[in-house]
Amino acid sequence: MKKLKLFTTILAAAFVFILSACGTSKTSGGDGDKDKTLRVVTDAAYAPFEYQDKGEVVGFDIDFINAVAKQAGYKVKVEHVGWDPLFVEIKGKTADIGISAITINDKRKQTYDFSVPYFLSTNKIMIPKDSPIKSAEDLKDKVVAVQNGTTGQEAVEKLLGAESKNLKKFKDNNLAIMELKGGGADAVVADNTVIEEYVKNNPKENFVIIEDEAAFDKEFYGLLFPKGSKLKADFDKAVKEVMENGEYAKIYKKWFKVDPDLTEVKAKQK
Ligand code: ARG
C-alpha cells in the first residue's frame, strides 16, 4: 500500500513536471533545440535593414540573421509583425529573436536580453533642402515626425518635451517620412542609415540629412531575446564569428556597396 502511494506521488509529480515544461516552452526552439525552427520577428518598414519586396521580407538584417543562425547551427524563419508587436512577442516568448535595427539601451535591458552589438548607428535629421533647420536645437519650435517607441522619439522628446503637440508619432518610419513629404512635419528624426539611403535613392524629392553629434548619441544594434534566453550564448559567439570569417563583410558590401569599418562595434563587444 505504501509503495502504491509512493508510485502515484511520483506519477503525479512527473505529470506536473511535463505540464510545466509544456507551459514554458511556448516558442519553437528557444530551449536550444536545434532541430526546431526559431521564430524571428521584425518590423519590415525600415529599409535597408528590413523591408518588404514583392511580399518577401528582405534587407541587411535578414541576410545577417540568416548568416548568424547558420553559423550557430539553428534554422530561422523571419516574420514581419510590426515594431510594437515585436517587443510584445519577445516579452511573451511567442518569438525567439527580434531583429529590427534595435538599439541596445538600458531601458530595454530591464525587460529583454540583447546579443553583442552588430551595427553602429545614430539618429539624424531629415529635412527639405530649403529648410532653415541647421541643428537639433532648431527643432524646438518645429513639427517633428518619428516612429513611435524608437530612440528617435526619445531624442526628440528631450528637445521638444514629451508632451509636445509638435511631436508626431507614427507606427512605422515610412509613415513618418510620408508626413514630411506631405508637409505635415518639418523634419523626421530616425536612424542615419535609413534616412540617408532614402535621400540617396529619392533625389527628386529634395531632402537632405543633417547630423548633430552633440544632440544624438552613438547607438549599437543588437539581437533581441526574451530575458534569460538560452540562445544568447550561441548567437553572441556566432555574431563574432561572422564578423571574423568574412560573411558580415560580404553582406555589408551587398547592401552598402562599401567595406564595413567594424572598429567601434568590435570594441563595444568586449
Ligand atoms: N534603432 C532605433 C531603435 O531601436 C529604431 C529602430 C526602428 N526599427 C524598425 N525596424 N522600425 O529605437
PDB file of C-alpha atoms and ligand atoms in Angstrom:
ATOM      1  CA  MET A   1       0.000   0.000   0.000  1.00  0.00           C
ATOM      2  CA  LYS A   2       2.834   2.363   0.957  1.00  0.00           C
ATOM      3  CA  LYS A   3       4.598   1.518  -2.295  1.00  0.00           C
ATOM      4  CA  LEU A   4       1.497   2.269  -4.314  1.00  0.00           C
ATOM      5  CA  LYS A   5       1.180   5.644  -2.658  1.00  0.00           C
ATOM      6  CA  LEU A   6       4.798   6.464  -3.443  1.00  0.00           C
ATOM      7  CA  PHE A   7       4.261   5.386  -7.028  1.00  0.00           C
ATOM      8  CA  THR A   8       1.206   7.606  -7.501  1.00  0.00           C
ATOM      9  CA  THR A   9       3.060  10.534  -5.930  1.00  0.00           C
ATOM     10  CA  ILE A  10       5.935  10.117  -8.366  1.00  0.00           C
ATOM     11  CA  LEU A  11       3.497   9.789 -11.241  1.00  0.00           C
ATOM     12  CA  ALA A  12       1.690  12.959 -10.215  1.00  0.00           C
ATOM     13  CA  ALA A  13       4.967  14.832  -9.843  1.00  0.00           C
ATOM     14  CA  ALA A  14       6.102  13.679 -13.265  1.00  0.00           C
ATOM     15  CA  PHE A  15       2.813  14.805 -14.740  1.00  0.00           C
ATOM     16  CA  VAL A  16       3.123  18.274 -13.212  1.00  0.00           C
ATOM     17  CA  PHE A  17       6.689  18.481 -14.450  1.00  0.00           C
ATOM     18  CA  ILE A  18       5.687  17.639 -18.027  1.00  0.00           C
ATOM     19  CA  LEU A  19       2.839  20.134 -17.893  1.00  0.00           C
ATOM     20  CA  SER A  20       5.047  22.943 -16.651  1.00  0.00           C
ATOM     21  CA  ALA A  21       7.645  22.114 -19.276  1.00  0.00           C
ATOM     22  CA  CYS A  22       4.969  22.495 -21.963  1.00  0.00           C
ATOM     23  CA  GLY A  23       3.902  25.756 -20.424  1.00  0.00           C
ATOM     24  CA  THR A  24       7.302  27.396 -20.524  1.00  0.00           C
ATOM     25  CA  SER A  25       8.466  26.283 -23.947  1.00  0.00           C
ATOM     26  CA  LYS A  26       5.984  28.423 -25.813  1.00  0.00           C
ATOM     27  CA  THR A  27       8.422  29.244 -28.581  1.00  0.00           C
ATOM     28  CA  SER A  28       9.633  26.997 -31.307  1.00  0.00           C
ATOM     29  CA  GLY A  29      13.224  26.460 -30.291  1.00  0.00           C
ATOM     30  CA  GLY A  30      14.189  28.909 -27.590  1.00  0.00           C
ATOM     31  CA  ASP A  31      15.001  25.924 -25.443  1.00  0.00           C
ATOM     32  CA  GLY A  32      18.123  25.410 -27.544  1.00  0.00           C
ATOM     33  CA  ASP A  33      16.736  22.568 -29.653  1.00  0.00           C
ATOM     34  CA  LYS A  34      18.487  22.977 -32.995  1.00  0.00           C
ATOM     35  CA  ASP A  35      16.021  20.799 -34.903  1.00  0.00           C
ATOM     36  CA  LYS A  36      13.208  23.265 -34.391  1.00  0.00           C
ATOM     37  CA  THR A  37      12.922  26.416 -36.471  1.00  0.00           C
ATOM     38  CA  LEU A  38      13.335  29.623 -34.486  1.00  0.00           C
ATOM     39  CA  ARG A  39      10.702  32.296 -34.908  1.00  0.00           C
ATOM     40  CA  VAL A  40      12.378  35.628 -35.696  1.00  0.00           C
ATOM     41  CA  VAL A  41      10.221  38.759 -35.685  1.00  0.00           C
ATOM     42  CA  THR A  42      10.825  42.143 -37.331  1.00  0.00           C
ATOM     43  CA  ASP A  43       9.254  45.416 -38.410  1.00  0.00           C
ATOM     44  CA  ALA A  44       9.848  45.306 -42.147  1.00  0.00           C
ATOM     45  CA  ALA A  45       9.382  49.021 -42.804  1.00  0.00           C
ATOM     46  CA  TYR A  46      12.942  50.151 -42.216  1.00  0.00           C
ATOM     47  CA  ALA A  47      14.915  49.808 -45.429  1.00  0.00           C
ATOM     48  CA  PRO A  48      17.667  48.883 -45.993  1.00  0.00           C
ATOM     49  CA  PHE A  49      17.650  46.871 -42.737  1.00  0.00           C
ATOM     50  CA  GLU A  50      14.287  45.195 -43.200  1.00  0.00           C
ATOM     51  CA  TYR A  51      11.528  45.836 -45.719  1.00  0.00           C
ATOM     52  CA  GLN A  52       9.106  44.004 -47.948  1.00  0.00           C
ATOM     53  CA  ASP A  53       9.870  43.321 -51.572  1.00  0.00           C
ATOM     54  CA  LYS A  54       7.145  41.513 -53.508  1.00  0.00           C
ATOM     55  CA  GLY A  55       5.765  40.086 -50.308  1.00  0.00           C
ATOM     56  CA  GLU A  56       9.156  38.904 -49.119  1.00  0.00           C
ATOM     57  CA  VAL A  57      10.988  40.278 -46.087  1.00  0.00           C
ATOM     58  CA  VAL A  58      14.476  41.336 -47.171  1.00  0.00           C
ATOM     59  CA  GLY A  59      17.317  43.578 -46.021  1.00  0.00           C
ATOM     60  CA  PHE A  60      20.696  43.722 -44.331  1.00  0.00           C
ATOM     61  CA  ASP A  61      19.285  42.433 -41.045  1.00  0.00           C
ATOM     62  CA  ILE A  62      17.596  39.498 -42.764  1.00  0.00           C
ATOM     63  CA  ASP A  63      20.785  38.362 -44.509  1.00  0.00           C
ATOM     64  CA  PHE A  64      22.672  38.948 -41.278  1.00  0.00           C
ATOM     65  CA  ILE A  65      20.369  36.870 -39.041  1.00  0.00           C
ATOM     66  CA  ASN A  66      20.345  34.070 -41.618  1.00  0.00           C
ATOM     67  CA  ALA A  67      24.148  34.005 -41.658  1.00  0.00           C
ATOM     68  CA  VAL A  68      24.412  34.162 -37.873  1.00  0.00           C
ATOM     69  CA  ALA A  69      21.797  31.444 -37.334  1.00  0.00           C
ATOM     70  CA  LYS A  70      23.537  29.199 -39.852  1.00  0.00           C
ATOM     71  CA  GLN A  71      26.844  29.776 -38.114  1.00  0.00           C
ATOM     72  CA  ALA A  72      25.228  28.908 -34.767  1.00  0.00           C
ATOM     73  CA  GLY A  73      23.560  25.806 -36.232  1.00  0.00           C
ATOM     74  CA  TYR A  74      19.930  26.979 -35.990  1.00  0.00           C
ATOM     75  CA  LYS A  75      17.131  27.230 -38.508  1.00  0.00           C
ATOM     76  CA  VAL A  76      15.228  30.512 -38.551  1.00  0.00           C
ATOM     77  CA  LYS A  77      12.103  31.923 -40.142  1.00  0.00           C
ATOM     78  CA  VAL A  78      11.734  35.714 -40.221  1.00  0.00           C
ATOM     79  CA  GLU A  79       8.286  37.206 -39.984  1.00  0.00           C
ATOM     80  CA  HIS A  80       7.111  40.814 -40.266  1.00  0.00           C
ATOM     81  CA  VAL A  81       4.927  41.595 -37.258  1.00  0.00           C
ATOM     82  CA  GLY A  82       5.496  45.345 -36.757  1.00  0.00           C
ATOM     83  CA  TRP A  83       7.528  47.344 -34.232  1.00  0.00           C
ATOM     84  CA  ASP A  84       5.377  47.321 -31.088  1.00  0.00           C
ATOM     85  CA  PRO A  85       4.186  43.704 -31.612  1.00  0.00           C
ATOM     86  CA  LEU A  86       7.808  42.599 -31.951  1.00  0.00           C
ATOM     87  CA  PHE A  87       8.520  43.621 -28.355  1.00  0.00           C
ATOM     88  CA  VAL A  88       5.255  42.077 -27.141  1.00  0.00           C
ATOM     89  CA  GLU A  89       6.164  38.766 -28.784  1.00  0.00           C
ATOM     90  CA  ILE A  90       9.674  38.636 -27.357  1.00  0.00           C
ATOM     91  CA  LYS A  91       8.443  39.566 -23.901  1.00  0.00           C
ATOM     92  CA  GLY A  92       5.687  36.942 -24.094  1.00  0.00           C
ATOM     93  CA  LYS A  93       8.106  34.388 -25.599  1.00  0.00           C
ATOM     94  CA  THR A  94       5.921  33.680 -28.613  1.00  0.00           C
ATOM     95  CA  ALA A  95       9.015  34.530 -30.669  1.00  0.00           C
ATOM     96  CA  ASP A  96      12.648  33.610 -30.091  1.00  0.00           C
ATOM     97  CA  ILE A  97      14.576  36.526 -31.576  1.00  0.00           C
ATOM     98  CA  GLY A  98      13.811  40.088 -32.640  1.00  0.00           C
ATOM     99  CA  ILE A  99      15.907  41.746 -35.330  1.00  0.00           C
ATOM    100  CA  SER A 100      14.908  45.211 -36.461  1.00  0.00           C
ATOM    101  CA  ALA A 101      17.774  47.691 -36.211  1.00  0.00           C
ATOM    102  CA  ILE A 102      17.052  47.577 -32.483  1.00  0.00           C
ATOM    103  CA  THR A 103      19.224  49.847 -30.355  1.00  0.00           C
ATOM    104  CA  ILE A 104      20.676  48.306 -27.218  1.00  0.00           C
ATOM    105  CA  ASN A 105      19.844  50.542 -24.266  1.00  0.00           C
ATOM    106  CA  ASP A 106      19.459  50.296 -20.504  1.00  0.00           C
ATOM    107  CA  LYS A 107      15.703  50.763 -20.508  1.00  0.00           C
ATOM    108  CA  ARG A 108      15.170  47.805 -22.830  1.00  0.00           C
ATOM    109  CA  LYS A 109      17.755  45.743 -20.970  1.00  0.00           C
ATOM    110  CA  GLN A 110      15.460  45.739 -17.936  1.00  0.00           C
ATOM    111  CA  THR A 111      12.945  43.632 -19.857  1.00  0.00           C
ATOM    112  CA  TYR A 112      14.989  41.894 -22.564  1.00  0.00           C
ATOM    113  CA  ASP A 113      18.366  40.397 -23.263  1.00  0.00           C
ATOM    114  CA  PHE A 114      20.489  41.610 -26.169  1.00  0.00           C
ATOM    115  CA  SER A 115      23.229  39.954 -28.177  1.00  0.00           C
ATOM    116  CA  VAL A 116      26.610  41.624 -28.500  1.00  0.00           C
ATOM    117  CA  PRO A 117      26.330  44.685 -30.781  1.00  0.00           C
ATOM    118  CA  TYR A 118      26.491  44.225 -34.561  1.00  0.00           C
ATOM    119  CA  PHE A 119      25.951  47.688 -36.057  1.00  0.00           C
ATOM    120  CA  LEU A 120      26.793  51.303 -35.233  1.00  0.00           C
ATOM    121  CA  SER A 121      24.091  53.909 -35.714  1.00  0.00           C
ATOM    122  CA  THR A 122      22.945  57.365 -34.628  1.00  0.00           C
ATOM    123  CA  ASN A 123      19.839  59.463 -35.050  1.00  0.00           C
ATOM    124  CA  LYS A 124      19.973  62.169 -37.706  1.00  0.00           C
ATOM    125  CA  ILE A 125      17.565  64.789 -39.024  1.00  0.00           C
ATOM    126  CA  MET A 126      15.895  64.610 -42.428  1.00  0.00           C
ATOM    127  CA  ILE A 127      14.596  67.935 -43.820  1.00  0.00           C
ATOM    128  CA  PRO A 128      13.632  69.535 -47.128  1.00  0.00           C
ATOM    129  CA  LYS A 129      16.607  71.121 -48.922  1.00  0.00           C
ATOM    130  CA  ASP A 130      15.301  74.652 -48.398  1.00  0.00           C
ATOM    131  CA  SER A 131      14.585  74.176 -44.661  1.00  0.00           C
ATOM    132  CA  PRO A 132      16.027  76.722 -42.194  1.00  0.00           C
ATOM    133  CA  ILE A 133      16.794  73.884 -39.725  1.00  0.00           C
ATOM    134  CA  LYS A 134      20.548  73.617 -39.117  1.00  0.00           C
ATOM    135  CA  SER A 135      20.807  71.638 -35.878  1.00  0.00           C
ATOM    136  CA  ALA A 136      18.791  69.663 -33.308  1.00  0.00           C
ATOM    137  CA  GLU A 137      18.322  72.909 -31.371  1.00  0.00           C
ATOM    138  CA  ASP A 138      16.381  74.353 -34.328  1.00  0.00           C
ATOM    139  CA  LEU A 139      13.802  71.538 -33.999  1.00  0.00           C
ATOM    140  CA  LYS A 140      12.461  73.028 -30.774  1.00  0.00           C
ATOM    141  CA  ASP A 141       9.704  75.090 -32.391  1.00  0.00           C
ATOM    142  CA  LYS A 142       9.188  72.776 -35.357  1.00  0.00           C
ATOM    143  CA  VAL A 143       6.875  69.830 -36.069  1.00  0.00           C
ATOM    144  CA  VAL A 144       8.884  66.608 -35.987  1.00  0.00           C
ATOM    145  CA  ALA A 145       7.742  63.172 -37.173  1.00  0.00           C
ATOM    146  CA  VAL A 146       9.177  59.994 -35.625  1.00  0.00           C
ATOM    147  CA  GLN A 147       8.403  56.301 -35.363  1.00  0.00           C
ATOM    148  CA  ASN A 148       6.643  55.623 -32.071  1.00  0.00           C
ATOM    149  CA  GLY A 149       8.687  53.792 -29.440  1.00  0.00           C
ATOM    150  CA  THR A 150      12.086  54.399 -31.021  1.00  0.00           C
ATOM    151  CA  THR A 151      15.235  56.067 -29.768  1.00  0.00           C
ATOM    152  CA  GLY A 152      14.421  58.796 -32.299  1.00  0.00           C
ATOM    153  CA  GLN A 153      11.236  59.555 -30.397  1.00  0.00           C
ATOM    154  CA  GLU A 154      13.171  59.704 -27.127  1.00  0.00           C
ATOM    155  CA  ALA A 155      15.777  62.028 -28.595  1.00  0.00           C
ATOM    156  CA  VAL A 156      13.128  64.416 -29.920  1.00  0.00           C
ATOM    157  CA  GLU A 157      11.208  64.316 -26.638  1.00  0.00           C
ATOM    158  CA  LYS A 158      14.340  65.607 -24.928  1.00  0.00           C
ATOM    159  CA  LEU A 159      14.307  68.589 -27.276  1.00  0.00           C
ATOM    160  CA  LEU A 160      10.579  69.366 -27.506  1.00  0.00           C
ATOM    161  CA  GLY A 161       9.292  67.895 -24.251  1.00  0.00           C
ATOM    162  CA  ALA A 162       7.442  64.587 -24.010  1.00  0.00           C
ATOM    163  CA  GLU A 163       4.008  66.225 -24.140  1.00  0.00           C
ATOM    164  CA  SER A 164       4.727  68.479 -27.098  1.00  0.00           C
ATOM    165  CA  LYS A 165       1.974  68.642 -29.702  1.00  0.00           C
ATOM    166  CA  ASN A 166       4.686  69.265 -32.285  1.00  0.00           C
ATOM    167  CA  LEU A 167       5.901  65.713 -31.911  1.00  0.00           C
ATOM    168  CA  LYS A 168       4.050  63.418 -34.320  1.00  0.00           C
ATOM    169  CA  LYS A 169       4.444  59.693 -33.663  1.00  0.00           C
ATOM    170  CA  PHE A 170       3.828  57.014 -36.264  1.00  0.00           C
ATOM    171  CA  LYS A 171       3.520  53.249 -36.215  1.00  0.00           C
ATOM    172  CA  ASP A 172       6.358  52.884 -38.689  1.00  0.00           C
ATOM    173  CA  ASN A 173       9.074  55.091 -40.093  1.00  0.00           C
ATOM    174  CA  ASN A 174       7.709  55.136 -43.647  1.00  0.00           C
ATOM    175  CA  LEU A 175       4.599  56.869 -42.330  1.00  0.00           C
ATOM    176  CA  ALA A 176       6.787  59.482 -40.634  1.00  0.00           C
ATOM    177  CA  ILE A 177       8.572  60.128 -43.929  1.00  0.00           C
ATOM    178  CA  MET A 178       5.209  60.398 -45.701  1.00  0.00           C
ATOM    179  CA  GLU A 179       4.137  63.043 -43.202  1.00  0.00           C
ATOM    180  CA  LEU A 180       7.252  65.058 -44.028  1.00  0.00           C
ATOM    181  CA  LYS A 181       6.620  64.642 -47.753  1.00  0.00           C
ATOM    182  CA  GLY A 182       3.029  65.795 -47.376  1.00  0.00           C
ATOM    183  CA  GLY A 183       4.116  68.903 -45.467  1.00  0.00           C
ATOM    184  CA  GLY A 184       2.591  67.776 -42.158  1.00  0.00           C
ATOM    185  CA  ALA A 185       6.003  67.841 -40.487  1.00  0.00           C
ATOM    186  CA  ASP A 186       9.170  69.933 -40.803  1.00  0.00           C
ATOM    187  CA  ALA A 187      11.573  67.076 -40.089  1.00  0.00           C
ATOM    188  CA  VAL A 188      11.953  63.356 -39.453  1.00  0.00           C
ATOM    189  CA  VAL A 189      14.397  62.048 -36.849  1.00  0.00           C
ATOM    190  CA  ALA A 190      15.468  58.441 -37.376  1.00  0.00           C
ATOM    191  CA  ASP A 191      18.485  56.150 -37.705  1.00  0.00           C
ATOM    192  CA  ASN A 192      21.074  57.688 -40.028  1.00  0.00           C
ATOM    193  CA  THR A 193      21.438  54.763 -42.427  1.00  0.00           C
ATOM    194  CA  VAL A 194      17.698  54.563 -43.086  1.00  0.00           C
ATOM    195  CA  ILE A 195      17.150  58.222 -43.899  1.00  0.00           C
ATOM    196  CA  GLU A 196      20.484  58.565 -45.715  1.00  0.00           C
ATOM    197  CA  GLU A 197      19.540  55.678 -48.008  1.00  0.00           C
ATOM    198  CA  TYR A 198      16.098  57.164 -48.566  1.00  0.00           C
ATOM    199  CA  VAL A 199      17.505  60.552 -49.559  1.00  0.00           C
ATOM    200  CA  LYS A 200      20.092  58.943 -51.818  1.00  0.00           C
ATOM    201  CA  ASN A 201      17.501  56.767 -53.556  1.00  0.00           C
ATOM    202  CA  ASN A 202      14.942  59.557 -53.985  1.00  0.00           C
ATOM    203  CA  PRO A 203      16.986  62.532 -55.219  1.00  0.00           C
ATOM    204  CA  LYS A 204      13.986  64.182 -56.891  1.00  0.00           C
ATOM    205  CA  GLU A 205      12.262  64.609 -53.536  1.00  0.00           C
ATOM    206  CA  ASN A 206      14.899  67.162 -52.488  1.00  0.00           C
ATOM    207  CA  PHE A 207      15.573  66.123 -48.922  1.00  0.00           C
ATOM    208  CA  VAL A 208      18.852  66.409 -47.042  1.00  0.00           C
ATOM    209  CA  ILE A 209      20.236  64.884 -43.862  1.00  0.00           C
ATOM    210  CA  ILE A 210      21.855  66.779 -41.049  1.00  0.00           C
ATOM    211  CA  GLU A 211      23.956  65.386 -38.274  1.00  0.00           C
ATOM    212  CA  ASP A 212      24.166  66.708 -34.719  1.00  0.00           C
ATOM    213  CA  GLU A 213      26.651  64.708 -32.713  1.00  0.00           C
ATOM    214  CA  ALA A 214      26.142  66.832 -29.620  1.00  0.00           C
ATOM    215  CA  ALA A 215      22.413  66.104 -29.511  1.00  0.00           C
ATOM    216  CA  PHE A 216      22.289  62.477 -30.664  1.00  0.00           C
ATOM    217  CA  ASP A 217      24.277  59.638 -29.098  1.00  0.00           C
ATOM    218  CA  LYS A 218      26.077  56.782 -30.757  1.00  0.00           C
ATOM    219  CA  GLU A 219      23.859  53.687 -30.741  1.00  0.00           C
ATOM    220  CA  PHE A 220      24.529  50.000 -31.332  1.00  0.00           C
ATOM    221  CA  TYR A 221      22.082  47.450 -32.705  1.00  0.00           C
ATOM    222  CA  GLY A 222      21.650  44.043 -31.107  1.00  0.00           C
ATOM    223  CA  LEU A 223      19.515  40.946 -31.484  1.00  0.00           C
ATOM    224  CA  LEU A 224      16.627  40.976 -29.011  1.00  0.00           C
ATOM    225  CA  PHE A 225      15.911  37.913 -26.837  1.00  0.00           C
ATOM    226  CA  PRO A 226      13.438  37.117 -24.084  1.00  0.00           C
ATOM    227  CA  LYS A 227      15.098  37.646 -20.704  1.00  0.00           C
ATOM    228  CA  GLY A 228      17.163  34.596 -19.795  1.00  0.00           C
ATOM    229  CA  SER A 229      17.044  33.102 -23.308  1.00  0.00           C
ATOM    230  CA  LYS A 230      19.326  30.119 -23.751  1.00  0.00           C
ATOM    231  CA  LEU A 231      20.045  31.263 -27.309  1.00  0.00           C
ATOM    232  CA  LYS A 232      22.107  34.293 -26.338  1.00  0.00           C
ATOM    233  CA  ALA A 233      25.387  32.471 -25.775  1.00  0.00           C
ATOM    234  CA  ASP A 234      25.270  30.636 -29.131  1.00  0.00           C
ATOM    235  CA  PHE A 235      24.247  33.749 -31.057  1.00  0.00           C
ATOM    236  CA  ASP A 236      26.818  36.008 -29.389  1.00  0.00           C
ATOM    237  CA  LYS A 237      29.504  33.605 -30.449  1.00  0.00           C
ATOM    238  CA  ALA A 238      28.122  33.368 -33.987  1.00  0.00           C
ATOM    239  CA  VAL A 239      27.822  37.167 -34.368  1.00  0.00           C
ATOM    240  CA  LYS A 240      31.526  37.491 -33.575  1.00  0.00           C
ATOM    241  CA  GLU A 241      32.392  34.614 -35.902  1.00  0.00           C
ATOM    242  CA  VAL A 242      30.607  36.067 -38.941  1.00  0.00           C
ATOM    243  CA  MET A 243      32.488  39.305 -38.319  1.00  0.00           C
ATOM    244  CA  GLU A 244      35.751  37.390 -38.418  1.00  0.00           C
ATOM    245  CA  ASN A 245      35.119  34.961 -41.260  1.00  0.00           C
ATOM    246  CA  GLY A 246      34.156  37.494 -43.939  1.00  0.00           C
ATOM    247  CA  GLU A 247      30.413  36.712 -44.012  1.00  0.00           C
ATOM    248  CA  TYR A 248      29.490  40.017 -42.380  1.00  0.00           C
ATOM    249  CA  ALA A 249      31.643  41.994 -44.818  1.00  0.00           C
ATOM    250  CA  LYS A 250      30.029  40.181 -47.753  1.00  0.00           C
ATOM    251  CA  ILE A 251      26.519  41.041 -46.593  1.00  0.00           C
ATOM    252  CA  TYR A 252      27.526  44.603 -45.714  1.00  0.00           C
ATOM    253  CA  LYS A 253      29.000  45.109 -49.159  1.00  0.00           C
ATOM    254  CA  LYS A 254      25.873  43.726 -50.831  1.00  0.00           C
ATOM    255  CA  TRP A 255      23.698  46.342 -49.103  1.00  0.00           C
ATOM    256  CA  PHE A 256      26.022  49.319 -48.683  1.00  0.00           C
ATOM    257  CA  LYS A 257      28.456  48.845 -51.585  1.00  0.00           C
ATOM    258  CA  VAL A 258      31.474  49.549 -49.357  1.00  0.00           C
ATOM    259  CA  ASP A 259      33.517  47.576 -46.846  1.00  0.00           C
ATOM    260  CA  PRO A 260      32.425  47.839 -43.204  1.00  0.00           C
ATOM    261  CA  ASP A 261      34.541  49.535 -40.572  1.00  0.00           C
ATOM    262  CA  LEU A 262      33.945  47.348 -37.554  1.00  0.00           C
ATOM    263  CA  THR A 263      36.403  49.014 -35.179  1.00  0.00           C
ATOM    264  CA  GLU A 264      33.826  50.623 -32.886  1.00  0.00           C
ATOM    265  CA  VAL A 265      31.364  47.731 -32.944  1.00  0.00           C
ATOM    266  CA  LYS A 266      34.079  45.230 -32.063  1.00  0.00           C
ATOM    267  CA  ALA A 267      35.426  47.460 -29.286  1.00  0.00           C
ATOM    268  CA  LYS A 268      31.909  47.619 -27.865  1.00  0.00           C
ATOM    269  CA  GLN A 269      31.614  43.809 -27.883  1.00  0.00           C
ATOM    270  CA  LYS A 270      34.344  43.465 -25.273  1.00  0.00           C
TER     271      LYS A 270
HETATM  272  N1  ARG B   1      17.263  51.982 -33.693  1.00  0.00           N
HETATM  273  C1  ARG B   1      16.035  52.593 -33.319  1.00  0.00           C
HETATM  274  C2  ARG B   1      15.514  51.984 -32.040  1.00  0.00           C
HETATM  275  O1  ARG B   1      15.918  50.944 -31.669  1.00  0.00           O
HETATM  276  C3  ARG B   1      14.966  52.495 -34.386  1.00  0.00           C
HETATM  277  C4  ARG B   1      14.712  51.119 -34.906  1.00  0.00           C
HETATM  278  C5  ARG B   1      13.454  51.012 -35.715  1.00  0.00           C
HETATM  279  N2  ARG B   1      13.431  49.767 -36.426  1.00  0.00           N
HETATM  280  C6  ARG B   1      12.479  49.399 -37.265  1.00  0.00           C
HETATM  281  N3  ARG B   1      12.614  48.273 -37.902  1.00  0.00           N
HETATM  282  N4  ARG B   1      11.446  50.151 -37.444  1.00  0.00           N
HETATM  283  O2  ARG B   1      14.688  52.536 -31.380  1.00  0.00           O
END
